[in-house]
Amino acid sequence: MKTLLLLLLLLCEAHSRATSSRPNFVLLMADDLGIGDPGCYGNKTLRTPNIDALARGGAKLTQHLAASPLCTPSRAAFMTGRYPVRAGMAAQSRVGVFLFSASSGGLPASEITFAKLLQDQGYSTALIGKWHLGTHCHNKTDFCHHPLSHGFGYFHGLPVTNLRDCKPGEGSVFTSAIRLLALVPLQVLALSLLTLAVLKWLGLFQVPRLVFFCLLLLAAAVLGSLLGFLHYFRPLNCFLMTNHDITQQPMSYDNLTQRLTADAAQFIRRNAETPFLLVLSYLHVHTALFSSKGFAGKSKHGAYGDAVEEMDWSVGQIMNVLEELSLANHTLVYFTSDQGAHVEEVTAKGEPHGGSNGIYKGGKANNWEGGIRVPGLVRWPGVIQAGLQIHEPTSNMDIFPTVVKLAGSPLPEDRIIDGRDLMPLLQGQRQRSEHEFLFHYCNFYLNAVRWHPPNSTSVWKAFLFTPKFSPEGANGCYPTHVCFCHGHFVTHHQPPLLFDLSKDPKERNPLTSTTEPRFQEILGAMLQAAERHVQTVQKVPNQLSLGNIMWKPWLQMCCASSSSLSCQCDREKQDGSVSR
């Protein structure tokens, strides 16, 4: 009996030690923040002292890469450690993200997130802020794509994304679609009615009244649909949820960052005695831009700078809570952005609403370095050397194996994990990235290959195609607001466009067989690697197909207190706390 009791005590002590040795995780993700925005990456005018403090107190990754230059696929890769094409989270059409809350696409249940594996290890898990990976499949109660179905025990935030349409007076991301699907048909109908009326008045053509009636009815239907869309889009798509319940519809921007930050701090306090995972996914700095009274008009970069500085304040608040609770030395903190800055974001008045990608070409929605090279900061005092800089290629997919292994969970063996554990690199056990090759997708389409050969300082990058920037000489695709990935919007290259990023990080001077003696050899190795990679990608259902991204009325959520399609309620406190 004594032997049994002793054995139980030893097991309990071993379990306690294992639990206490596992770190907490605070993963901070900005939205559309450029690598040239934080001070620690060279910005001299935006004030980001708290983000900069993460760099001073930990490691700064200078070649940290988003797995996709768009929100939805990049976040899918971040959560699963896999290229988004493996999960069907890469569009084959122009629309590469979810725009409606009542869509049926999303991160499949078959995918395994790091949150799920940590939850299985006894971690308390929360996602606060933006999700953008779907909500429902078949009905509005299944929540098959919801954060709570993917390993998060608590969710408070926006199930889709922040858009200009969510904030009155900020314009619309649907301007081109409205022009094509509503304004042009209305003009055609108006012209048809006028022409038929003149012909009838001149006696040249007998037009039955029924024709006029049908054309007027059709025009009324088009106009009614347009007005209905403009009126109802905001309440039906821009709302906050707490777990499965809508808490504010439509979403209010008043003290929004303060409210989400306060809730994140409360989550840390509630779980200070147990291992926890917090993903704080900021709505900043995606348009519509917003900031509270304490930050509005205070920066040197207009509304965009105000939003960046408010987000930096939030980072500081989270770090203060960790220090206050003596958790800082036992918590791995990671800060990044889901992709590069959106350079085409310019208001009708000409005010830039997008950020800076520093010296790098391009931006959000394309695979030039400005679209995929993002801030990457990792802090864990006593484990990761303060002030460390790592210039090796790393990916936001690497967070999956890094976090999972530190939490004591084995990696899934039934699937390919494309991310690599960062800890050997962060702790100096390795000097080179485990990513010899990385593959850059523009939505569904393999766009470029990156190669960092062993025993070489070169980082080769070969483009199979590039977007057609417009107007000529611009650094983006301004007429379409983002660059597209196929058809007449791109230029295919044969042979591929080759750069050595170690010598030409701005991607200004493509190499040729004349300027690079090993040109054919290098391209041959990269194309062979691409072929091997493509053979590992299995065909899966397309979660971003037209059928999966379109609005489905039977999936539309509306707060319980609403009795009609107005969908209005507010169960959130405006002072930075949440009522439950």
Coordinates of C-alpha atoms in Angstrom, one line a residue:
M1 CA 0.0 0.0 0.0
K2 CA 2.9 2.4 0.9
T3 CA 4.6 1.6 -2.3
L4 CA 1.4 2.4 -4.3
L5 CA 1.0 5.7 -2.5
L6 CA 4.6 6.6 -3.1
L7 CA 4.2 5.8 -6.8
L8 CA 1.1 8.0 -7.0
L9 CA 3.0 10.8 -5.3
L10 CA 5.9 10.5 -7.7
L11 CA 3.5 10.5 -10.7
C12 CA 1.7 13.6 -9.4
E13 CA 5.0 15.4 -8.8
A14 CA 6.2 14.5 -12.3
H15 CA 2.9 15.7 -13.8
S16 CA 3.2 18.9 -11.8
R17 CA 6.7 19.6 -13.0
A18 CA 5.8 18.9 -16.6
T19 CA 2.8 21.3 -16.3
S20 CA 4.9 24.0 -14.7
S21 CA 7.7 23.7 -17.3
R22 CA 5.3 24.3 -20.2
P23 CA 5.1 28.0 -21.2
N24 CA 2.1 30.1 -21.7
F25 CA 1.6 31.6 -25.2
V26 CA 0.5 35.0 -26.2
L27 CA 0.3 35.3 -30.0
L28 CA -0.3 38.8 -31.3
M29 CA -1.4 39.3 -34.9
A30 CA -1.8 42.6 -36.6
D31 CA -3.9 43.0 -39.8
D32 CA -2.2 44.5 -42.9
L33 CA 0.7 46.0 -40.9
G34 CA 3.7 46.6 -43.1
I35 CA 7.2 45.6 -42.1
G36 CA 8.2 49.2 -42.5
D37 CA 5.7 50.4 -39.8
P38 CA 7.3 49.4 -36.5
G39 CA 10.2 51.4 -35.2
C40 CA 12.2 48.2 -34.6
Y41 CA 12.1 47.6 -38.4
G42 CA 13.3 51.1 -39.2
N43 CA 10.4 53.5 -39.0
K44 CA 11.5 56.8 -37.5
T45 CA 8.1 58.6 -37.2
L46 CA 5.5 56.1 -36.0
R47 CA 5.7 55.6 -32.3
T48 CA 5.7 51.9 -31.4
P49 CA 7.6 51.6 -28.1
N50 CA 5.9 48.5 -26.9
I51 CA 6.4 46.5 -30.1
D52 CA 10.0 47.8 -30.2
A53 CA 10.4 46.5 -26.6
L54 CA 9.5 43.0 -27.8
A55 CA 12.4 43.2 -30.3
R56 CA 14.9 44.5 -27.7
G57 CA 13.8 41.8 -25.2
G58 CA 13.8 38.9 -27.6
A59 CA 14.4 37.9 -31.2
K60 CA 13.7 39.9 -34.4
L61 CA 13.2 37.8 -37.5
T62 CA 14.2 39.9 -40.5
Q63 CA 13.0 37.4 -43.2
H64 CA 9.7 36.3 -41.6
L65 CA 7.2 35.4 -44.3
A66 CA 3.5 35.1 -44.5
A67 CA 2.4 31.9 -46.2
S68 CA 0.0 33.9 -48.3
P69 CA -0.4 37.7 -49.0
L70 CA -4.2 37.6 -48.1
C71 CA -6.0 37.4 -44.8
T72 CA -8.0 34.2 -44.9
P73 CA -5.4 31.9 -46.5
S74 CA -2.6 33.4 -44.4
R75 CA -4.5 32.9 -41.1
A76 CA -5.4 29.3 -42.1
A77 CA -1.7 28.6 -42.6
F78 CA -0.8 30.2 -39.3
M79 CA -3.4 28.1 -37.4
T80 CA -2.5 24.8 -39.1
G81 CA 1.2 25.0 -40.0
R82 CA 0.3 24.1 -43.6
Y83 CA 0.1 25.8 -46.9
P84 CA -3.5 27.0 -47.3
V85 CA -4.0 25.1 -50.6
R86 CA -3.8 21.8 -48.6
A87 CA -6.9 22.8 -46.7
G88 CA -8.8 24.2 -49.7
M89 CA -8.4 27.7 -48.3
A90 CA -7.0 29.1 -51.5
A91 CA -9.4 30.6 -54.1
Q92 CA -9.4 29.8 -57.7
S93 CA -11.3 33.0 -58.5
R94 CA -10.7 36.7 -57.9
V95 CA -12.2 36.7 -54.4
G96 CA -9.6 35.2 -52.1
V97 CA -11.3 35.9 -48.7
F98 CA -14.6 35.5 -47.0
L99 CA -16.8 38.7 -47.1
F100 CA -20.1 37.5 -45.7
S101 CA -20.9 36.1 -42.3
A102 CA -23.5 33.8 -43.9
S103 CA -21.1 31.9 -46.1
S104 CA -20.7 28.2 -45.9
G105 CA -16.9 27.9 -46.5
G106 CA -14.3 27.9 -43.8
L107 CA -11.4 26.0 -42.2
P108 CA -12.5 22.4 -42.5
A109 CA -13.1 20.3 -39.4
S110 CA -10.5 17.8 -40.7
E111 CA -7.8 20.5 -40.1
I112 CA -5.9 20.5 -36.8
T113 CA -5.0 23.8 -35.3
F114 CA -2.4 24.4 -32.6
A115 CA -5.2 25.6 -30.4
K116 CA -6.8 22.1 -30.6
L117 CA -3.6 20.3 -29.7
L118 CA -2.9 22.7 -26.8
Q119 CA -6.5 22.3 -25.6
D120 CA -6.0 18.5 -25.6
Q121 CA -2.9 19.1 -23.4
G122 CA -4.9 20.9 -20.8
Y123 CA -4.3 24.5 -21.9
S124 CA -7.0 27.2 -21.5
T125 CA -7.3 28.7 -25.0
A126 CA -8.9 31.9 -26.3
L127 CA -9.1 33.9 -29.5
I128 CA -9.9 37.6 -29.1
G129 CA -10.4 39.8 -32.2
K130 CA -10.6 38.8 -35.8
W131 CA -11.2 35.2 -37.0
H132 CA -12.0 35.3 -40.7
L133 CA -12.0 31.5 -41.2
G134 CA -15.7 30.8 -41.5
T135 CA -18.6 30.1 -39.2
H136 CA -21.2 27.7 -40.4
C137 CA -21.6 24.8 -42.9
H138 CA -25.2 23.8 -43.3
N139 CA -27.3 25.7 -40.8
K140 CA -26.8 28.6 -38.4
T141 CA -26.5 26.4 -35.3
D142 CA -23.8 24.0 -36.5
F143 CA -20.8 26.5 -36.0
C144 CA -18.6 24.0 -37.8
H145 CA -15.9 26.6 -38.7
H146 CA -16.2 28.7 -35.6
P147 CA -13.2 29.2 -33.3
L148 CA -14.9 27.1 -30.6
S149 CA -14.9 24.2 -33.1
H150 CA -11.2 24.5 -33.7
G151 CA -9.7 24.3 -30.2
F152 CA -10.5 27.7 -28.7
G153 CA -12.4 27.5 -25.4
Y154 CA -13.3 31.2 -25.5
F155 CA -14.0 33.6 -28.4
H156 CA -14.7 37.3 -28.3
G157 CA -14.5 39.2 -31.6
L158 CA -15.4 39.6 -35.2
P159 CA -16.2 36.3 -37.1
V160 CA -15.5 37.8 -40.5
T161 CA -13.3 40.9 -41.0
N162 CA -13.2 44.7 -40.6
L163 CA -14.2 46.4 -43.9
R164 CA -14.9 50.0 -45.0
D165 CA -18.6 49.0 -45.3
C166 CA -18.6 48.4 -41.5
K167 CA -18.0 52.1 -40.7
P168 CA -20.5 54.6 -42.0
G169 CA -18.9 57.2 -44.3
E170 CA -15.8 55.2 -45.1
G171 CA -16.9 54.0 -48.5
S172 CA -17.3 50.4 -49.8
V173 CA -15.0 47.6 -50.9
F174 CA -17.8 46.6 -53.3
T175 CA -17.7 49.7 -55.5
S176 CA -16.6 47.8 -58.6
A177 CA -19.1 45.1 -58.1
I178 CA -21.9 47.6 -57.5
R179 CA -21.0 49.5 -60.6
L180 CA -21.0 46.2 -62.7
L181 CA -24.0 44.5 -61.2
A182 CA -26.3 47.4 -60.4
L183 CA -25.3 50.8 -61.9
V184 CA -24.5 49.5 -65.4
P185 CA -27.8 47.5 -65.6
L186 CA -29.7 50.5 -64.3
Q187 CA -28.2 52.7 -67.0
V188 CA -29.0 50.1 -69.7
L189 CA -32.6 49.8 -68.4
A190 CA -33.0 53.6 -68.3
L191 CA -31.6 54.0 -71.8
S192 CA -33.9 51.2 -73.0
L193 CA -37.0 52.8 -71.5
L194 CA -36.1 56.2 -72.9
T195 CA -35.4 54.8 -76.4
L196 CA -38.7 52.9 -76.4
A197 CA -40.6 55.9 -75.1
V198 CA -39.2 58.1 -77.9
L199 CA -39.9 55.5 -80.6
K200 CA -43.5 55.2 -79.4
W201 CA -44.0 58.9 -79.1
L202 CA -42.7 59.4 -82.7
G203 CA -45.0 56.6 -83.9
L204 CA -42.1 54.6 -85.3
F205 CA -42.6 51.6 -83.1
Q206 CA -45.6 50.2 -81.2
V207 CA -44.5 49.2 -77.7
P208 CA -47.0 47.4 -75.4
R209 CA -47.5 48.8 -72.0
L210 CA -46.5 45.5 -70.5
V211 CA -43.0 46.0 -71.9
F212 CA -42.7 49.3 -70.0
F213 CA -44.1 47.7 -66.9
C214 CA -41.7 44.8 -67.0
L215 CA -38.7 47.1 -67.6
L216 CA -39.8 49.4 -64.8
L217 CA -40.3 46.4 -62.5
L218 CA -36.8 45.1 -63.4
A219 CA -35.3 48.5 -62.7
A220 CA -37.1 48.7 -59.4
A221 CA -35.8 45.2 -58.4
V222 CA -32.2 46.1 -59.3
L223 CA -32.5 49.4 -57.4
G224 CA -34.2 47.8 -54.4
S225 CA -31.5 45.1 -54.3
L226 CA -28.8 47.7 -54.3
L227 CA -30.4 49.8 -51.6
G228 CA -31.1 46.7 -49.5
F229 CA -27.5 45.6 -49.8
L230 CA -26.2 49.0 -48.8
H231 CA -28.6 49.2 -45.9
Y232 CA -28.3 45.7 -44.5
F233 CA -24.6 44.7 -45.2
R234 CA -23.3 46.4 -42.0
P235 CA -25.7 44.8 -39.4
L236 CA -25.6 41.4 -41.1
N237 CA -21.8 41.1 -41.4
C238 CA -20.2 43.6 -39.0
F239 CA -20.9 42.3 -35.5
L240 CA -19.1 41.0 -32.4
M241 CA -19.6 37.6 -30.8
T242 CA -18.8 36.1 -27.5
N243 CA -18.5 32.4 -28.0
H244 CA -21.7 31.5 -30.0
D245 CA -23.7 34.5 -29.1
I246 CA -23.9 37.9 -30.8
T247 CA -23.1 40.7 -28.3
Q248 CA -23.1 43.7 -30.5
Q249 CA -24.8 44.1 -33.9
P250 CA -23.8 46.2 -35.8
M251 CA -20.3 46.5 -34.3
S252 CA -19.5 49.8 -32.7
Y253 CA -15.9 51.2 -33.0
D254 CA -16.2 53.2 -29.8
N255 CA -13.3 52.0 -27.6
L256 CA -13.2 48.8 -29.5
T257 CA -9.5 48.2 -29.1
Q258 CA -9.8 49.0 -25.4
R259 CA -12.7 46.5 -25.0
L260 CA -10.9 43.7 -26.7
T261 CA -7.7 44.4 -24.8
A262 CA -9.4 44.5 -21.5
D263 CA -11.0 41.1 -22.3
A264 CA -7.6 39.7 -23.2
A265 CA -6.2 40.9 -19.9
Q266 CA -9.1 39.4 -18.0
F267 CA -8.5 36.0 -19.8
I268 CA -4.8 36.1 -18.6
R269 CA -5.9 36.9 -15.0
R270 CA -8.5 34.1 -15.0
N271 CA -5.9 31.6 -16.1
A272 CA -2.8 32.9 -14.4
E273 CA -2.4 29.6 -12.4
T274 CA -2.8 27.3 -15.4
P275 CA -1.1 27.0 -18.8
F276 CA -2.9 29.2 -21.4
L277 CA -2.9 30.2 -25.0
L278 CA -4.1 33.6 -26.0
V279 CA -4.4 34.7 -29.6
L280 CA -5.1 38.4 -29.8
S281 CA -5.9 39.1 -33.4
Y282 CA -6.1 42.8 -33.9
L283 CA -8.6 44.5 -36.2
H284 CA -5.9 47.2 -36.7
V285 CA -4.8 48.3 -39.2
H286 CA -7.2 46.9 -41.8
T287 CA -9.6 49.5 -43.2
A288 CA -11.9 50.9 -42.0
L289 CA -9.4 52.7 -39.9
F290 CA -10.4 53.6 -36.4
S291 CA -9.0 54.7 -33.1
S292 CA -10.3 56.0 -29.7
K293 CA -10.3 59.6 -28.7
G294 CA -7.0 59.2 -26.8
F295 CA -5.2 58.3 -30.1
A296 CA -7.2 60.1 -32.8
G297 CA -5.2 62.8 -34.5
K298 CA -2.1 62.2 -32.4
S299 CA 0.3 60.5 -34.8
K300 CA 2.3 61.9 -37.7
H301 CA 0.7 59.6 -40.2
G302 CA -3.0 60.5 -40.1
A303 CA -5.7 57.9 -39.3
Y304 CA -3.4 55.0 -40.2
G305 CA -0.7 56.1 -37.8
D306 CA -3.3 56.7 -35.0
A307 CA -4.4 53.1 -35.5
V308 CA -0.9 51.7 -35.3
E309 CA -0.1 53.6 -32.2
E310 CA -3.3 52.5 -30.5
M311 CA -2.4 48.9 -31.3
D312 CA 1.0 49.4 -29.9
W313 CA -0.6 50.7 -26.7
S314 CA -2.6 47.4 -26.5
V315 CA 0.6 45.4 -26.8
G316 CA 1.9 47.3 -23.9
Q317 CA -1.2 46.6 -21.8
I318 CA -0.9 42.9 -22.4
M319 CA 2.8 42.9 -21.5
N320 CA 2.0 44.9 -18.3
V321 CA -0.4 42.2 -17.2
L322 CA 2.2 39.5 -17.7
E323 CA 4.7 41.5 -15.7
E324 CA 2.1 42.3 -12.9
L325 CA 1.3 38.6 -12.5
S326 CA 4.9 37.5 -12.7
L327 CA 4.2 35.5 -15.9
A328 CA 6.6 37.3 -18.3
N329 CA 9.4 34.8 -17.8
H330 CA 7.1 31.9 -18.3
T331 CA 5.3 33.2 -21.4
L332 CA 6.4 33.1 -25.1
V333 CA 5.1 36.2 -26.8
Y334 CA 5.0 36.4 -30.6
F335 CA 4.1 39.4 -32.7
T336 CA 3.4 39.5 -36.4
S337 CA 1.1 40.6 -39.2
D338 CA -1.0 38.4 -41.4
Q339 CA 0.5 39.9 -44.6
G340 CA 2.2 43.1 -45.8
A341 CA 0.6 46.6 -45.9
H342 CA -2.2 47.3 -48.4
V343 CA -0.5 49.9 -50.6
E344 CA -3.6 50.6 -52.7
E345 CA -5.6 51.8 -49.8
V346 CA -6.1 55.5 -50.6
T347 CA -9.2 57.5 -49.8
A348 CA -11.1 59.6 -52.3
K349 CA -9.3 62.6 -50.9
G350 CA -6.0 61.0 -51.6
E351 CA -5.1 60.2 -48.0
P352 CA -3.1 57.0 -47.7
H353 CA -4.9 54.4 -45.5
G354 CA -2.3 51.7 -46.0
G355 CA 1.1 51.2 -44.3
S356 CA 4.7 51.0 -45.3
N357 CA 6.5 47.9 -46.6
G358 CA 9.9 49.6 -46.2
I359 CA 12.3 49.0 -49.0
Y360 CA 10.3 46.1 -50.3
K361 CA 8.3 46.0 -53.6
G362 CA 4.6 45.4 -53.7
G363 CA 2.2 44.7 -50.9
K364 CA -0.9 42.9 -49.8
A365 CA -2.3 40.4 -52.3
N366 CA 0.9 39.8 -54.2
N367 CA 4.1 37.8 -53.5
W368 CA 6.7 40.5 -54.1
E369 CA 8.5 40.9 -50.8
G370 CA 6.3 43.7 -49.6
G371 CA 3.3 41.4 -49.6
I372 CA 4.8 38.6 -47.6
R373 CA 7.8 39.8 -45.6
V374 CA 6.2 40.7 -42.3
P375 CA 7.3 41.7 -38.7
G376 CA 8.3 38.6 -36.7
L377 CA 9.2 39.1 -33.0
V378 CA 9.5 36.4 -30.4
R379 CA 10.1 37.1 -26.7
W380 CA 10.7 34.6 -23.9
P381 CA 13.1 36.0 -21.2
G382 CA 15.7 33.6 -20.0
V383 CA 15.2 31.3 -23.0
I384 CA 15.6 33.5 -26.0
Q385 CA 18.5 35.9 -26.1
A386 CA 17.5 39.6 -25.8
G387 CA 18.3 41.6 -28.9
L388 CA 18.8 38.6 -31.1
Q389 CA 18.4 39.1 -34.9
I390 CA 17.8 36.2 -37.2
H391 CA 18.2 36.8 -41.0
E392 CA 17.2 33.2 -42.1
P393 CA 13.9 32.5 -43.9
T394 CA 11.1 31.7 -41.5
S395 CA 7.4 31.4 -41.9
N396 CA 4.2 32.1 -40.0
M397 CA 3.5 28.4 -40.5
D398 CA 6.5 27.8 -38.1
I399 CA 4.4 28.9 -35.1
F400 CA 2.4 25.7 -35.3
P401 CA 5.2 23.2 -34.6
T402 CA 7.0 25.6 -32.3
V403 CA 4.0 26.0 -30.0
V404 CA 2.8 22.4 -30.2
K405 CA 6.2 21.0 -29.3
L406 CA 6.7 23.4 -26.4
A407 CA 3.3 22.4 -25.0
G408 CA 4.4 18.8 -24.9
S409 CA 2.1 17.6 -27.7
P410 CA 3.3 15.4 -30.6
L411 CA 2.9 16.7 -34.1
P412 CA 0.2 15.0 -36.2
E413 CA 1.6 12.2 -38.2
D414 CA -1.3 11.8 -40.7
R415 CA -0.6 14.9 -42.7
I416 CA 2.2 17.1 -44.0
I417 CA 3.2 19.9 -41.7
D418 CA 5.0 22.6 -43.7
G419 CA 6.1 24.7 -40.7
R420 CA 9.4 24.1 -38.9
D421 CA 10.2 24.4 -35.1
L422 CA 11.7 27.8 -34.5
M423 CA 13.3 27.0 -31.1
P424 CA 16.6 25.5 -32.4
L425 CA 17.1 28.7 -34.4
L426 CA 16.0 31.0 -31.6
Q427 CA 18.2 29.2 -29.0
G428 CA 21.3 29.1 -31.2
Q429 CA 21.3 25.3 -31.7
R430 CA 21.0 25.9 -35.4
Q431 CA 22.5 28.7 -37.5
R432 CA 20.4 28.0 -40.6
S433 CA 16.7 27.8 -41.3
E434 CA 15.2 24.3 -41.9
H435 CA 13.4 25.8 -44.8
E436 CA 15.6 25.1 -47.8
F437 CA 12.6 25.8 -50.1
L438 CA 9.5 27.8 -49.5
F439 CA 6.6 28.1 -51.9
H440 CA 4.7 31.3 -52.4
Y441 CA 1.1 30.9 -53.5
C442 CA -1.1 33.6 -55.0
N443 CA -4.4 32.2 -53.9
F444 CA -4.6 28.7 -55.5
Y445 CA -1.8 29.3 -57.9
L446 CA 1.9 28.5 -57.3
N447 CA 3.4 31.9 -57.9
A448 CA 7.1 31.8 -56.8
V449 CA 9.7 29.5 -55.3
R450 CA 12.3 30.6 -52.6
W451 CA 15.6 28.6 -52.2
H452 CA 18.2 29.0 -49.5
P453 CA 20.8 26.4 -50.5
P454 CA 22.9 24.7 -47.9
N455 CA 26.4 26.3 -47.4
S456 CA 25.3 29.4 -49.3
T457 CA 24.4 32.9 -48.3
S458 CA 22.2 33.4 -51.4
V459 CA 18.4 33.4 -51.2
W460 CA 17.0 32.8 -54.6
K461 CA 13.5 33.7 -55.6
A462 CA 11.9 32.6 -58.9
F463 CA 8.6 34.0 -60.1
L464 CA 6.5 31.9 -62.4
F465 CA 4.2 34.9 -63.0
T466 CA 3.9 38.5 -61.7
P467 CA 0.9 40.8 -61.3
K468 CA 0.5 43.6 -63.8
F469 CA 0.9 46.8 -61.7
S470 CA -1.4 49.7 -62.8
P471 CA -1.1 52.5 -63.6
E472 CA 2.3 52.0 -65.3
G473 CA 5.1 52.6 -62.9
A474 CA 2.9 52.1 -59.8
N475 CA 3.7 49.8 -56.9
G476 CA 0.4 48.1 -56.9
C477 CA -2.9 47.4 -58.8
Y478 CA -4.8 50.6 -58.0
P479 CA -7.7 50.3 -60.4
T480 CA -8.7 46.9 -59.0
H481 CA -7.7 47.8 -55.4
V482 CA -5.8 44.5 -55.1
C483 CA -3.8 42.5 -57.6
F484 CA -5.4 39.3 -59.0
C485 CA -3.7 36.0 -59.6
H486 CA -4.6 34.7 -63.0
G487 CA -5.8 35.6 -66.5
H488 CA -5.0 38.9 -68.1
F489 CA -4.1 40.4 -64.7
V490 CA -0.7 38.6 -64.7
T491 CA 2.4 38.2 -66.8
H492 CA 3.8 34.6 -67.1
H493 CA 7.5 34.3 -67.3
Q494 CA 9.4 31.6 -69.3
P495 CA 12.0 31.3 -68.0
P496 CA 10.9 32.3 -64.6
L497 CA 12.0 35.7 -63.2
L498 CA 15.0 35.1 -60.9
F499 CA 16.3 37.3 -58.1
D500 CA 19.0 36.8 -55.4
L501 CA 17.4 38.5 -52.4
S502 CA 20.7 38.4 -50.5
K503 CA 22.0 41.0 -53.0
D504 CA 18.8 42.5 -54.3
P505 CA 16.1 42.6 -51.6
K506 CA 14.2 45.2 -53.4
E507 CA 13.7 42.8 -56.4
R508 CA 14.7 45.4 -58.9
N509 CA 17.2 43.5 -61.1
P510 CA 16.1 40.1 -62.4
L511 CA 19.1 37.9 -63.3
T512 CA 19.8 36.4 -66.7
S513 CA 22.2 33.7 -68.0
T514 CA 24.6 36.6 -68.7
T515 CA 24.5 38.2 -65.2
E516 CA 24.4 34.8 -63.4
P517 CA 26.6 32.0 -64.8
R518 CA 24.6 29.3 -62.9
F519 CA 21.3 30.7 -64.1
Q520 CA 20.0 27.5 -65.7
E521 CA 21.3 25.3 -62.9
I522 CA 19.6 27.4 -60.2
L523 CA 16.3 27.5 -62.0
G524 CA 16.4 23.8 -62.7
A525 CA 16.9 23.0 -59.0
M526 CA 14.0 25.3 -58.1
L527 CA 11.6 24.0 -60.7
Q528 CA 12.4 20.4 -59.6
A529 CA 11.6 21.3 -56.0
A530 CA 8.4 23.0 -57.1
E531 CA 7.4 19.8 -59.0
R532 CA 8.1 17.6 -56.0
H533 CA 6.1 20.0 -53.8
V534 CA 3.1 20.1 -56.2
Q535 CA 2.9 16.3 -56.1
T536 CA 2.3 16.4 -52.3
V537 CA -0.7 18.7 -52.7
Q538 CA -3.9 16.6 -52.7
K539 CA -7.1 17.7 -54.2
V540 CA -9.6 18.9 -51.5
P541 CA -12.9 20.7 -51.6
N542 CA -12.5 24.4 -52.4
Q543 CA -13.7 26.3 -49.4
L544 CA -13.5 29.6 -51.3
S545 CA -15.5 28.5 -54.3
L546 CA -18.4 30.8 -55.5
G547 CA -20.9 28.5 -53.8
N548 CA -19.0 28.7 -50.5
I549 CA -18.3 32.4 -50.3
M550 CA -21.8 33.7 -51.5
W551 CA -24.3 34.9 -48.9
K552 CA -26.8 32.3 -47.8
P553 CA -29.9 33.7 -46.0
W554 CA -30.4 30.5 -44.0
L555 CA -27.0 30.9 -42.4
Q556 CA -27.5 34.5 -41.4
M557 CA -27.0 35.1 -37.7
C558 CA -29.1 37.8 -36.0
C559 CA -28.9 38.7 -32.3
A560 CA -31.6 36.9 -30.2
S561 CA -33.2 40.2 -29.1
S562 CA -33.9 41.3 -32.7
S563 CA -37.4 40.6 -34.0
S564 CA -36.7 41.5 -37.7
L565 CA -33.9 41.8 -40.2
S566 CA -32.8 45.0 -38.5
C567 CA -30.5 42.8 -36.3
Q568 CA -29.6 45.3 -33.7
C569 CA -28.5 44.7 -30.1
D570 CA -25.7 45.8 -27.8
R571 CA -24.8 43.7 -24.8
E572 CA -21.3 45.1 -24.6
K573 CA -20.1 47.7 -22.2
Q574 CA -18.4 50.6 -23.9
D575 CA -15.8 51.2 -21.1
G576 CA -13.6 48.3 -22.1
S577 CA -15.3 45.4 -20.5
V578 CA -17.7 42.7 -21.7
S579 CA -21.0 41.9 -20.0
R580 CA -21.7 38.2 -19.7

